[in-house]
mmCIF file of C-alpha atoms in Angstrom:
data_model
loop_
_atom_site.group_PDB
_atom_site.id
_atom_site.type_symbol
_atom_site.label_atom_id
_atom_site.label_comp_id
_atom_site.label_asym_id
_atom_site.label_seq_id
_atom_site.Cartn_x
_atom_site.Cartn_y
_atom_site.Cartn_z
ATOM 1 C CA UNK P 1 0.000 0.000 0.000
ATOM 2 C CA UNK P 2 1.276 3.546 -0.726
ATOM 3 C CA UNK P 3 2.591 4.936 2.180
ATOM 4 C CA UNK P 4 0.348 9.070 2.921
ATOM 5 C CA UNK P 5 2.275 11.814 1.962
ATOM 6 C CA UNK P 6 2.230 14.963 3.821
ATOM 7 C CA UNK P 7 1.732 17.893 0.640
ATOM 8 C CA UNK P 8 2.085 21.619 1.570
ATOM 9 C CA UNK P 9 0.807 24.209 -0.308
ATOM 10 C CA UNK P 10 1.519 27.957 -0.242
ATOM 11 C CA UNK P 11 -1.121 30.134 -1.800
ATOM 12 C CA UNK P 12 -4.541 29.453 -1.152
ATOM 13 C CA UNK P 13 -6.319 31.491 -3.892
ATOM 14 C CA UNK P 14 -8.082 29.808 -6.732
ATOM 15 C CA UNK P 15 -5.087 27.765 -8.381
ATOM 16 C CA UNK P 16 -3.153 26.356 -5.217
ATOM 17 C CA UNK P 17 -7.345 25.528 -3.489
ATOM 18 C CA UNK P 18 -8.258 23.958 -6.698
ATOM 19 C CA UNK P 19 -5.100 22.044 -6.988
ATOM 20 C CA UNK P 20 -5.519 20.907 -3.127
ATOM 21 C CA UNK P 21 -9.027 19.613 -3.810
ATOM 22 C CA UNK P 22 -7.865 17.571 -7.046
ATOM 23 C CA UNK P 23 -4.879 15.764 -4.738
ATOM 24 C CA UNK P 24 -7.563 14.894 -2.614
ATOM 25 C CA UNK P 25 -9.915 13.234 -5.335
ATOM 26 C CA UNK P 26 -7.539 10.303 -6.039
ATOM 27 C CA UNK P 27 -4.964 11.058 -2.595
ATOM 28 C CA UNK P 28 -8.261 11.113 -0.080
ATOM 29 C CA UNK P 29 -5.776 9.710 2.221
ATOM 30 C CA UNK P 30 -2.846 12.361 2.252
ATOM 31 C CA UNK P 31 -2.078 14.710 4.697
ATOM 32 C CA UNK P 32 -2.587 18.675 2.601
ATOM 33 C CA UNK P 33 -1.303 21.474 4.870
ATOM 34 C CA UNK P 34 -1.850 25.111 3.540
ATOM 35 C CA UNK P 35 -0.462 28.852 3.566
ATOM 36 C CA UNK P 36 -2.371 31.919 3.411
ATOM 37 C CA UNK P 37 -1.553 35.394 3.936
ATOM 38 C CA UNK P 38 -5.523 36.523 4.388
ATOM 39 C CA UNK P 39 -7.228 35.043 7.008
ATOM 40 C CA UNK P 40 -10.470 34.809 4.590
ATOM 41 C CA UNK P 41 -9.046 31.847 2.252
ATOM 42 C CA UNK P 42 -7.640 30.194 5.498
ATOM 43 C CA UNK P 43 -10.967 30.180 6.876
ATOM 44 C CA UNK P 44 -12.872 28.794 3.529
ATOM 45 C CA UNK P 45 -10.031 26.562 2.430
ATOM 46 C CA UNK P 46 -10.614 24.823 6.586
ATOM 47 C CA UNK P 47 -14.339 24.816 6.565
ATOM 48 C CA UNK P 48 -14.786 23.129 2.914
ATOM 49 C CA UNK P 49 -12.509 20.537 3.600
ATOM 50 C CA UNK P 50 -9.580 21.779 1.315
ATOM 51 C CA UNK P 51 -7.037 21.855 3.667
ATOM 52 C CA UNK P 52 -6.400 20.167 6.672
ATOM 53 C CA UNK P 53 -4.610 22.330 8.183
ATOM 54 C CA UNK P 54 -3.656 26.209 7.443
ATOM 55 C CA UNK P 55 -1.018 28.858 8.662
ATOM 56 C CA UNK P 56 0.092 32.243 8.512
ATOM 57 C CA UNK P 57 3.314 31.602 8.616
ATOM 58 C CA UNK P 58 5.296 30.396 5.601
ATOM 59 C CA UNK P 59 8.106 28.374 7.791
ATOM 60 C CA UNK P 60 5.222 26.874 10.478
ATOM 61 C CA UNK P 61 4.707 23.734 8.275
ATOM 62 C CA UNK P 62 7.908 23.196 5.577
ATOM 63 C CA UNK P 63 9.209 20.450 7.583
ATOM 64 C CA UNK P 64 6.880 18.875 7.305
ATOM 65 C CA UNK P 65 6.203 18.166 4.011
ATOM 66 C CA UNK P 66 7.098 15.614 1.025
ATOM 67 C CA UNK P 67 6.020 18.108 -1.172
ATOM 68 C CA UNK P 68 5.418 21.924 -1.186
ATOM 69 C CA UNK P 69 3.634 23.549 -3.946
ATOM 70 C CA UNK P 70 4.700 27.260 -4.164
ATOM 71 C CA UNK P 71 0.837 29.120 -5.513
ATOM 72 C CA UNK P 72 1.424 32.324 -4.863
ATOM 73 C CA UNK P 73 2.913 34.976 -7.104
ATOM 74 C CA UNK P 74 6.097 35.223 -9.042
ATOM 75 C CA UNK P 75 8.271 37.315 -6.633
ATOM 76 C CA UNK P 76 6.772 35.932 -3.613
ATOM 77 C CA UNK P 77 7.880 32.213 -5.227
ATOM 78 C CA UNK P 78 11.609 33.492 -5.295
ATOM 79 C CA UNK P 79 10.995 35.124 -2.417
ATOM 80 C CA UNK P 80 10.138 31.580 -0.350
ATOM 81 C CA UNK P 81 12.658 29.669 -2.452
ATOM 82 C CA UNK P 82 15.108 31.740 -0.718
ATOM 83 C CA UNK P 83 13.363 31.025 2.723
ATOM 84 C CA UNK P 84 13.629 27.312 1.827
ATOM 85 C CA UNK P 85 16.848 27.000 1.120
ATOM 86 C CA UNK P 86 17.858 28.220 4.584
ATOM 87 C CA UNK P 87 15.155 25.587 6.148
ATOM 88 C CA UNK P 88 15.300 21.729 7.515
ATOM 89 C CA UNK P 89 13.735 20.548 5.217
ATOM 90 C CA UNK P 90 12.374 16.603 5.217
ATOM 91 C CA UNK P 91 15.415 14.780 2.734
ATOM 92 C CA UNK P 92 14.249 14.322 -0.880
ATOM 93 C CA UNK P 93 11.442 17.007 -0.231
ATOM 94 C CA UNK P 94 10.028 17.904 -3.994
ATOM 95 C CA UNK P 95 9.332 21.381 -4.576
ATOM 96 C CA UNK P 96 7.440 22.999 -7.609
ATOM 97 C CA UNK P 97 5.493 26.027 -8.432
ATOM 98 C CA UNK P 98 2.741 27.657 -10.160
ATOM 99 C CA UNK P 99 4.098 30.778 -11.857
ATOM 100 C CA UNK P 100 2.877 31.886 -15.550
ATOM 101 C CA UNK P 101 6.630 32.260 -16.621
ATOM 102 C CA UNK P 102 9.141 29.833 -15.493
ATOM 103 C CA UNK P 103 12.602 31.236 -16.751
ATOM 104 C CA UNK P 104 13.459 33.548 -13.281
ATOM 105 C CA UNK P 105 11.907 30.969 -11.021
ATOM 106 C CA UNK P 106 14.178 28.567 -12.331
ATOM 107 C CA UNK P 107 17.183 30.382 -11.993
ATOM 108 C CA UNK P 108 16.251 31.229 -8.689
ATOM 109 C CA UNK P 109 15.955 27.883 -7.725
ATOM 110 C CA UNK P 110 19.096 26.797 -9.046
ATOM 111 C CA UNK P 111 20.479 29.498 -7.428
ATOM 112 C CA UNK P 112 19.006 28.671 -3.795
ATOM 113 C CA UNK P 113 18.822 25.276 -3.642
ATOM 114 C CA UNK P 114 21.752 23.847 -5.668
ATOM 115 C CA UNK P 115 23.714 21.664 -2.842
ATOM 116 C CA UNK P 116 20.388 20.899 -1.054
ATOM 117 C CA UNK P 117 18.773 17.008 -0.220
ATOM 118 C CA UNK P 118 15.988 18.680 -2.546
ATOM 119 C CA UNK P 119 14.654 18.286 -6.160
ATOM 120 C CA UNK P 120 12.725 21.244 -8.130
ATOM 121 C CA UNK P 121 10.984 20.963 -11.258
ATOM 122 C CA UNK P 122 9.178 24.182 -12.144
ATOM 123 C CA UNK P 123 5.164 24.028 -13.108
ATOM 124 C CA UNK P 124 2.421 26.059 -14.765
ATOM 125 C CA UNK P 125 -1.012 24.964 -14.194
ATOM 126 C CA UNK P 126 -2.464 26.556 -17.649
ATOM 127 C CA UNK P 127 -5.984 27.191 -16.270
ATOM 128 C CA UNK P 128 -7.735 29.719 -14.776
ATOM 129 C CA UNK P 129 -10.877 32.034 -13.892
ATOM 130 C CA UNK P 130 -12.220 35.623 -13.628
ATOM 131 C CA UNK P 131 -13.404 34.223 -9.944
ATOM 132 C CA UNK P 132 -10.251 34.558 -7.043
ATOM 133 C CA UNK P 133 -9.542 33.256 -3.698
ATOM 134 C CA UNK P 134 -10.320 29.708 -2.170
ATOM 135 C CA UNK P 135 -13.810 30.505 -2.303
ATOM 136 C CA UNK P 136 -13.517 30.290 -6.202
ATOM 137 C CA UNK P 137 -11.889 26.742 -5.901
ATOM 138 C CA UNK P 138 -12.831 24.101 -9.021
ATOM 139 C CA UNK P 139 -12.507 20.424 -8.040
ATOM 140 C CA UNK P 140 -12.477 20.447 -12.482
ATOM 141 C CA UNK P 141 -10.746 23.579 -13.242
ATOM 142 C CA UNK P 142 -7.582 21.575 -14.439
ATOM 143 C CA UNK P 143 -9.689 18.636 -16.419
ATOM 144 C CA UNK P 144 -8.059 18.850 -19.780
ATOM 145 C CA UNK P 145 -5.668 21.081 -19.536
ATOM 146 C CA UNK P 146 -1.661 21.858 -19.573
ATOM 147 C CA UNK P 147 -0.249 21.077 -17.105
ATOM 148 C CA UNK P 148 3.421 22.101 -18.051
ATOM 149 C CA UNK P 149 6.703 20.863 -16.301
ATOM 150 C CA UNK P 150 10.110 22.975 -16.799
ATOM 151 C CA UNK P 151 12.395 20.250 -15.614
ATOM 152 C CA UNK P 152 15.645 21.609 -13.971
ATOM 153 C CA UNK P 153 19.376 20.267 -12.671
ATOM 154 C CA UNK P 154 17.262 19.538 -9.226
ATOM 155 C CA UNK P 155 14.899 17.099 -11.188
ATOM 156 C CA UNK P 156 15.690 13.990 -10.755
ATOM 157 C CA UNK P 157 14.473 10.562 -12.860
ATOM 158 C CA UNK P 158 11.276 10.180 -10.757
ATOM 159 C CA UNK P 159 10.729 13.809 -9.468
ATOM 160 C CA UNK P 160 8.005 13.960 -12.325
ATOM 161 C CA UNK P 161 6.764 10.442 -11.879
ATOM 162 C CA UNK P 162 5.947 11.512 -8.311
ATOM 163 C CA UNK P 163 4.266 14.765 -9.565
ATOM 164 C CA UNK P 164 2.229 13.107 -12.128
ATOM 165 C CA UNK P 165 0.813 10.671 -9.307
ATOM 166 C CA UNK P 166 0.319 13.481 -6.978
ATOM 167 C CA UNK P 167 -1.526 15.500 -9.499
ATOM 168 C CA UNK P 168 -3.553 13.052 -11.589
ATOM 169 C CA UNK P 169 -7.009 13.851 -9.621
ATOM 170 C CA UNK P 170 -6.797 16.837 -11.628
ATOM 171 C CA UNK P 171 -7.589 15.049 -15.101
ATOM 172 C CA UNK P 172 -4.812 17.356 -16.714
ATOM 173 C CA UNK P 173 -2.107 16.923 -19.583
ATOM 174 C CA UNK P 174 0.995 17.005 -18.375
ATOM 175 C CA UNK P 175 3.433 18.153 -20.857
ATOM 176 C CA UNK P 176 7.312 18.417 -20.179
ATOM 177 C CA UNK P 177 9.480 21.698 -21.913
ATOM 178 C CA UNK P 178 12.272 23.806 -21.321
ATOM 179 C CA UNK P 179 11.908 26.643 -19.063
ATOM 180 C CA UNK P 180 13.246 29.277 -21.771
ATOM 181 C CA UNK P 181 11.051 27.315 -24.742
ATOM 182 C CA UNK P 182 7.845 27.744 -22.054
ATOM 183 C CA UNK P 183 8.398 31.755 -21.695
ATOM 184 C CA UNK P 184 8.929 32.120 -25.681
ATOM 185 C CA UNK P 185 5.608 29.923 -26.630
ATOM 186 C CA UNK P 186 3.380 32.119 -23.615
ATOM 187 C CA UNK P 187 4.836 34.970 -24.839
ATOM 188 C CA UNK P 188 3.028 35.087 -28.128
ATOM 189 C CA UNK P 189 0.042 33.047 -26.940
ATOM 190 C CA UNK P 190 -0.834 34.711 -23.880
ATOM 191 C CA UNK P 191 1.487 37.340 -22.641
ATOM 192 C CA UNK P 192 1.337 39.655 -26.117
ATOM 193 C CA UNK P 193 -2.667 39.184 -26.061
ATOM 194 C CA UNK P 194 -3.106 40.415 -22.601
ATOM 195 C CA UNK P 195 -1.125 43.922 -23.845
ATOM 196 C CA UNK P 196 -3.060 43.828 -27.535
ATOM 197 C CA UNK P 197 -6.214 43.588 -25.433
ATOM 198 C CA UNK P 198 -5.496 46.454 -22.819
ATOM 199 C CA UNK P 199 -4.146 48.715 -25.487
ATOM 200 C CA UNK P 200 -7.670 48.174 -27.629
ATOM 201 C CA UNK P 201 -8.854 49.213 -24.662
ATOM 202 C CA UNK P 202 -6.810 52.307 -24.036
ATOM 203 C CA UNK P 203 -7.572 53.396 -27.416
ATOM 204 C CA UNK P 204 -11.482 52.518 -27.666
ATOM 205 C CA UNK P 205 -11.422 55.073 -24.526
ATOM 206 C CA UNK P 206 -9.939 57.535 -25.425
ATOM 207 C CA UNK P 207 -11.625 57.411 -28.898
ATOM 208 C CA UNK P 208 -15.068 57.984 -27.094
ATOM 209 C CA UNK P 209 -14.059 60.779 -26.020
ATOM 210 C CA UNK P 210 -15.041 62.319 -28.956
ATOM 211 C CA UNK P 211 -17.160 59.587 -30.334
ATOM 212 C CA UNK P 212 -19.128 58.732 -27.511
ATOM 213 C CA UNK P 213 -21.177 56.213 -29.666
ATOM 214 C CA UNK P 214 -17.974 53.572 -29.143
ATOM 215 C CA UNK P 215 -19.077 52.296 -25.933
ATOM 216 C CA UNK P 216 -22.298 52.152 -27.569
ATOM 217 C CA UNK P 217 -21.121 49.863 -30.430
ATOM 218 C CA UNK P 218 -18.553 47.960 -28.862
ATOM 219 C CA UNK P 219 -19.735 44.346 -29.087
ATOM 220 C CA UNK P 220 -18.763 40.956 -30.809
ATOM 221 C CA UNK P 221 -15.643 40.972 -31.962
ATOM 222 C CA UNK P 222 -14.262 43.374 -29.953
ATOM 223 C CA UNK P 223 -15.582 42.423 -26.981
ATOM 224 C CA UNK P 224 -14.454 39.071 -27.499
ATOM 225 C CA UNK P 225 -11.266 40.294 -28.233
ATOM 226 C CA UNK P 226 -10.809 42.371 -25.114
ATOM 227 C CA UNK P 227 -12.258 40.021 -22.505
ATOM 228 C CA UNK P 228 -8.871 39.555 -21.053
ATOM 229 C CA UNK P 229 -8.725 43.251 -20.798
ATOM 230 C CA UNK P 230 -10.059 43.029 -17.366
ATOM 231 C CA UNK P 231 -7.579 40.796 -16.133
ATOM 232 C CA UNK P 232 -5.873 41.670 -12.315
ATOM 233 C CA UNK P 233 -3.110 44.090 -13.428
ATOM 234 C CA UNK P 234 -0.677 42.776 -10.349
ATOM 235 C CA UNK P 235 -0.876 39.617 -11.937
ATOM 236 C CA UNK P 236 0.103 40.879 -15.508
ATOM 237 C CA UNK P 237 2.771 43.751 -14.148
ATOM 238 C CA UNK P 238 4.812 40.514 -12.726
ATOM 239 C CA UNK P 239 4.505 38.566 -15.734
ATOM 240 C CA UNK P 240 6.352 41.404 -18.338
ATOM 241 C CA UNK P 241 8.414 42.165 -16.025
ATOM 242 C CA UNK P 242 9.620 38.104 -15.666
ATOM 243 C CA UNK P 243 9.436 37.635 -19.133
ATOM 244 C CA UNK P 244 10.531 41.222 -21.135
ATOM 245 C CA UNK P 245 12.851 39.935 -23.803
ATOM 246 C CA UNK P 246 10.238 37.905 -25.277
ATOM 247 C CA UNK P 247 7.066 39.989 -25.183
ATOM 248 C CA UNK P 248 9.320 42.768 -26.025
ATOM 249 C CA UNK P 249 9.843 40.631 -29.195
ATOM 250 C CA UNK P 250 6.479 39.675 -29.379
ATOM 251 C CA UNK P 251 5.355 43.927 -29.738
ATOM 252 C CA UNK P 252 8.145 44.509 -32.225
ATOM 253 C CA UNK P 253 7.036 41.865 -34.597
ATOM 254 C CA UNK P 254 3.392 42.543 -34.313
ATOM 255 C CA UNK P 255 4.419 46.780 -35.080
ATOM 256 C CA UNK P 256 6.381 45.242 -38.241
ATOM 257 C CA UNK P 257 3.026 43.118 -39.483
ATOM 258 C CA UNK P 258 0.456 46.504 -39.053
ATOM 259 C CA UNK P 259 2.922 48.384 -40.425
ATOM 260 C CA UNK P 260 2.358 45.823 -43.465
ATOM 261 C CA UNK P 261 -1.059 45.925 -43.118
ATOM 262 C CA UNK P 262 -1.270 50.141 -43.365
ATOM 263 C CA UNK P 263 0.961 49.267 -46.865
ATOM 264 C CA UNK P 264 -1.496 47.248 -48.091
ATOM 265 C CA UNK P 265 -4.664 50.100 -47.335
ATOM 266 C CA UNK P 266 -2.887 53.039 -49.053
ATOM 267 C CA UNK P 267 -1.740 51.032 -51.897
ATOM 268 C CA UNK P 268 -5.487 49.739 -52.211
ATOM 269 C CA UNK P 269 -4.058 46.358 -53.133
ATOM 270 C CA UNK P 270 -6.960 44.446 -52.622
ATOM 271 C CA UNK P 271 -5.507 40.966 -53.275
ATOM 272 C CA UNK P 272 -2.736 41.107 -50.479
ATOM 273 C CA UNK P 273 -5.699 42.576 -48.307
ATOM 274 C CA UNK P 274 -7.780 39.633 -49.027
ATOM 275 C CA UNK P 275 -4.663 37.227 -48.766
ATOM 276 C CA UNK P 276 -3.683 38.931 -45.032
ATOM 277 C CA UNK P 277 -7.075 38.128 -44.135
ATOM 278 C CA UNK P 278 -7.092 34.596 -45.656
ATOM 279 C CA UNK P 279 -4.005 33.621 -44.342
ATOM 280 C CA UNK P 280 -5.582 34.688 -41.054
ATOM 281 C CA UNK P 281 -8.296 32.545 -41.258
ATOM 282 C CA UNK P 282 -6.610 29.233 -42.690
ATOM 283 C CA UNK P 283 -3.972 29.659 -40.052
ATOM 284 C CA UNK P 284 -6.819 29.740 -36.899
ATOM 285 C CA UNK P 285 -8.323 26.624 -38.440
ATOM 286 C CA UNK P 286 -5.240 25.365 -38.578
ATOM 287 C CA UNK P 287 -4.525 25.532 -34.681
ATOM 288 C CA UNK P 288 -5.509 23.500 -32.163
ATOM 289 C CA UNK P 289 -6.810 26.529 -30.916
ATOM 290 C CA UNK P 290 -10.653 24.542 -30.463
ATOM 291 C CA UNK P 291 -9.065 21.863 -28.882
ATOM 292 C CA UNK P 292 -8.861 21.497 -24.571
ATOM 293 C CA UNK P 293 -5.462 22.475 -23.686
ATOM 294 C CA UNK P 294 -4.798 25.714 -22.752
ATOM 295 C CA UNK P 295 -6.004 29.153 -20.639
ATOM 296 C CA UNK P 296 -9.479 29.563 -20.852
ATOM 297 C CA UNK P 297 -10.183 26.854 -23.540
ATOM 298 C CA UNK P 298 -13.324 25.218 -23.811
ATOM 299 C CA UNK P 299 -15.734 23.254 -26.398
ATOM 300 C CA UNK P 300 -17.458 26.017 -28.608
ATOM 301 C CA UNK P 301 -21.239 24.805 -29.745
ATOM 302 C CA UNK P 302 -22.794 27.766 -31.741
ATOM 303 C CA UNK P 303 -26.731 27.761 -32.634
ATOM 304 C CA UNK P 304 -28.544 30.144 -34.619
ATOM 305 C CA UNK P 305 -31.738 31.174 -32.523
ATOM 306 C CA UNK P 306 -34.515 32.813 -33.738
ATOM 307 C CA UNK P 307 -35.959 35.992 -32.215
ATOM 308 C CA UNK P 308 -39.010 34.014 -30.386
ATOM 309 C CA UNK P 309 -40.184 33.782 -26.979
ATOM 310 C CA UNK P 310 -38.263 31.494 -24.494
ATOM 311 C CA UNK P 311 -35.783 29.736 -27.377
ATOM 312 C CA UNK P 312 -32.856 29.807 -25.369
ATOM 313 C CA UNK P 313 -34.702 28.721 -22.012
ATOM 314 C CA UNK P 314 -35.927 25.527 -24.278
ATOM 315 C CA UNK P 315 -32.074 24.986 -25.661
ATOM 316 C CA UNK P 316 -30.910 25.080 -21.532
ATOM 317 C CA UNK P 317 -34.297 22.763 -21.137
ATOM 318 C CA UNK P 318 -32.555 20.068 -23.413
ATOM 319 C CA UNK P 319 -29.194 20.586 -22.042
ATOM 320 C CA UNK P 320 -30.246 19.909 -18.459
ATOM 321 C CA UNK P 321 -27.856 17.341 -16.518
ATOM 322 C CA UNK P 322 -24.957 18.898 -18.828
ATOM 323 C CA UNK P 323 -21.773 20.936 -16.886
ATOM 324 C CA UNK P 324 -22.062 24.216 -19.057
ATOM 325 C CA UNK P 325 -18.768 26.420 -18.757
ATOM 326 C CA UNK P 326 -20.323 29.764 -20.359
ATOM 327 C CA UNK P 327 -23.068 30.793 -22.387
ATOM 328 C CA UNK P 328 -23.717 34.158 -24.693
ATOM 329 C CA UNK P 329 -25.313 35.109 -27.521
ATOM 330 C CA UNK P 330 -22.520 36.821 -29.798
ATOM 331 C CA UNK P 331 -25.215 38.986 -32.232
ATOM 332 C CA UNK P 332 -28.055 41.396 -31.312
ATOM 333 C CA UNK P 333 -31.209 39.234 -31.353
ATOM 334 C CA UNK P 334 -33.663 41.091 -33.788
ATOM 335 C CA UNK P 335 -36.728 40.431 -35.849
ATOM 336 C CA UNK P 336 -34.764 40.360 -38.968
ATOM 337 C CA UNK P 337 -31.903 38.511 -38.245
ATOM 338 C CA UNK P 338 -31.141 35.230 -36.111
ATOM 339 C CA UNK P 339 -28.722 35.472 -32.637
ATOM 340 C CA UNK P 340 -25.676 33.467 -32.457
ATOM 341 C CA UNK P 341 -25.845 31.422 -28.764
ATOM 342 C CA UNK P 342 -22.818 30.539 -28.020
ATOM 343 C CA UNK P 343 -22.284 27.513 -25.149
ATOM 344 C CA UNK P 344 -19.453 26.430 -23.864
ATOM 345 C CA UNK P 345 -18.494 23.059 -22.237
ATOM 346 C CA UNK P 346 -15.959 21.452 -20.472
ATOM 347 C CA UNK P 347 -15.058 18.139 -22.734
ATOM 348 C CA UNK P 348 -15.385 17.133 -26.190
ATOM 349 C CA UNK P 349 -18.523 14.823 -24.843
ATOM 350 C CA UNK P 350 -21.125 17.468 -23.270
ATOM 351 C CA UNK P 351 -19.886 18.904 -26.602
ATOM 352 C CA UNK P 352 -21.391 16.155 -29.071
ATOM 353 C CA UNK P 353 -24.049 15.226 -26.831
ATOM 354 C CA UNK P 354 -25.410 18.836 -26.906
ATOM 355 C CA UNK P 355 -25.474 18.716 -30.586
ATOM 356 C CA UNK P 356 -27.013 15.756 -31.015
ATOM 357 C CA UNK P 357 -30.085 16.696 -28.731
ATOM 358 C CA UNK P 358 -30.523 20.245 -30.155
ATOM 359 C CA UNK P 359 -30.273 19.250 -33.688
ATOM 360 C CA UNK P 360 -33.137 16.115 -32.880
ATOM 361 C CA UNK P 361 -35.254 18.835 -31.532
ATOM 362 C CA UNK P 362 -35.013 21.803 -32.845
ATOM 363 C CA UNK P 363 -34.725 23.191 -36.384
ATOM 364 C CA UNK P 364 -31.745 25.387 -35.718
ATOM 365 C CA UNK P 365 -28.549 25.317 -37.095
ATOM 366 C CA UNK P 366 -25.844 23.931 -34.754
ATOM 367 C CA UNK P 367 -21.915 24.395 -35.824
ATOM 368 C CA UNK P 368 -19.638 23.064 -33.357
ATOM 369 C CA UNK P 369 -16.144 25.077 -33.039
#
């Protein structure tokens, strides 16, 4: 029988409470002992049963543990590396992270712990919510998705075999890069968009200054585009600043391609227009952008509603017993033109079986994405 670890983890908020409850789906038996700062994610992360035990203080239960889980943000992960290296730690102790860029945290624990009866393999968790704090804590939030491990020199043979045991309640992918290869890849994918996103933001508001009907218009595309707009800006500050030689990259080569595109509009060449958009669209299609596997991925069913009385309360009707992840409607609903209802789901079977029950009873169209 598998002998009961004892897993710590620092950061109680919604990735390190989520991560403690999918331990305890397939670990019911291990010991999970938790740091908070705030007293309020302490208190929910004891009375829902996420935690066995919580602390204030960082130091009260490293000892103790077979494995600590740094969740909390990127400087306060160096921060306790530092701390941990200067600890008694229990001999073998594994120690990972949670941190959106992986590149300083490495380094850092190189630095630290190099020397130590310790191994370190860095992690990002690629999942998340607008919802925060222990409170927000998804038994599911992982199901599907990267789970990346930057191996280091403190990795040894079985550090990940360990890991992947520990973690497999969470019904993730675990995926295995280079530290410097992870910052380059979330660079592009999700660094860059967070700035494109606040700077259409930026500009949409001061545009309305003068043409106040923006706010009024801004809707589909752009809202979809600048949903990660509202995204905590702590969060995002710590992230350029841990990763600037790549998103700095990442804003000089998307300058070079507008500058293209503002070529293409005064020459009125209308064929490398139409190819810039083409290539566009081929090159989405051809991403495995619709597939599970990333931040804020999902299962895309779209169904074109007519404007009639209680249509989307009869698609929910048909849909009941299904785990729904979000749900909009992506075009004005008006008497001369259908709505788009977008639903979202968590696997690629809520997915089909949605389809198939809409299509059998209803005459709308239903594209899945």
């Amino acid at each position: 029988m598998e002998e009961a670890k004892t897993i710590y983890i620092a950061g109680l908020g919604l990735i390190g409470a989520s991560l403690a409850l999918g331990i305890k789906r397939d670990h019911p038996d291990y010991t999970i002992l938790g740091y908070n700062r705030s007293d309020k994610s302490r208190e929910v992360a004891l009375e829902r049963g996420i935690v066995d035990r919580a602390t204030a203080d960082f130091k009260e239960f490293a000892p103790l543990a077979d494995v600590i889980i740094l969740a909390v943000p990127i400087k306060q992960t160096i921060d306790f590396l530092a701390i941990l290296a200067e600890m008694d730690l229990k001999d073998g102790v594994i120690i990972t992270d949670a941190g959106s860029t992986k590149g300083e945290i490495v380094a850092a624990a190189e630095k630290y712990l190099t020397g130590r009866s310790v191994q370190f393999v860095g992690s990002h968790p690629m999942a998340g919510s607008h919802k925060s704090g222990a409170i927000a804590a998804d038994v599911n939030l992982f199901e599907n998705a990267y789970y990346i491990f930057t191996p280091t020199s403190l990795t040894k043979p079985k550090t990940l075999e360990v890991l992947k045991d520990l973690l497999s309640g969470l019904h993730a992918r675990f995926v295995e890069i280079d530290a410097a290869e992870h910052d380059r890849v979330t660079s592009q994918i999700s660094h860059f968009p967070h700035v494109l996103a606040a700077s259409l933001m930026e500009q949409a508001g001061d545009y309305a200054k003068e043409h106040e009907m923006t706010n009024h218009f801004a809707a589909g595309g752009f809202r979809d585009m600048t949903r990660i707009a509202e995204s905590e800006p702590g969060m995002w500050s710590s992230i350029l600043l841990t990763n600037k030689e790549a998103v700095i990259g990442r804003i000089e080569d998307f300058k070079a391609r507008l500058d293209h595109v503002t070529q293409l509009i005064s020459q009125n060449d209308e064929d490398g227009i139409w190819n810039f958009f083409n290539r566009g669209r081929l090159t989405r299609k051809a991403m495995e952008i619709h597939k599970r596997g990333g931040v804020d991925s999902s299962y895309d069913l779209f169904v074109d509603i007519p404007d009639e009385e209680d249509v989307i309360l009869h698609i929910l009707e048909l849909l009941r017993g299904t785990s729904l992840v979000n749900i909009h409607i992506n075009e004005e609903n008006r008497e001369d033109i259908n709505g788009i209802l977008q639903i979202s789901f968590k696997n690629e079977k809520d997915l089909n079986h949605a389809a198939k029950v809409i299509t059998e009873n209803t005459t709308y169209q239903v594209t899945i994405d």
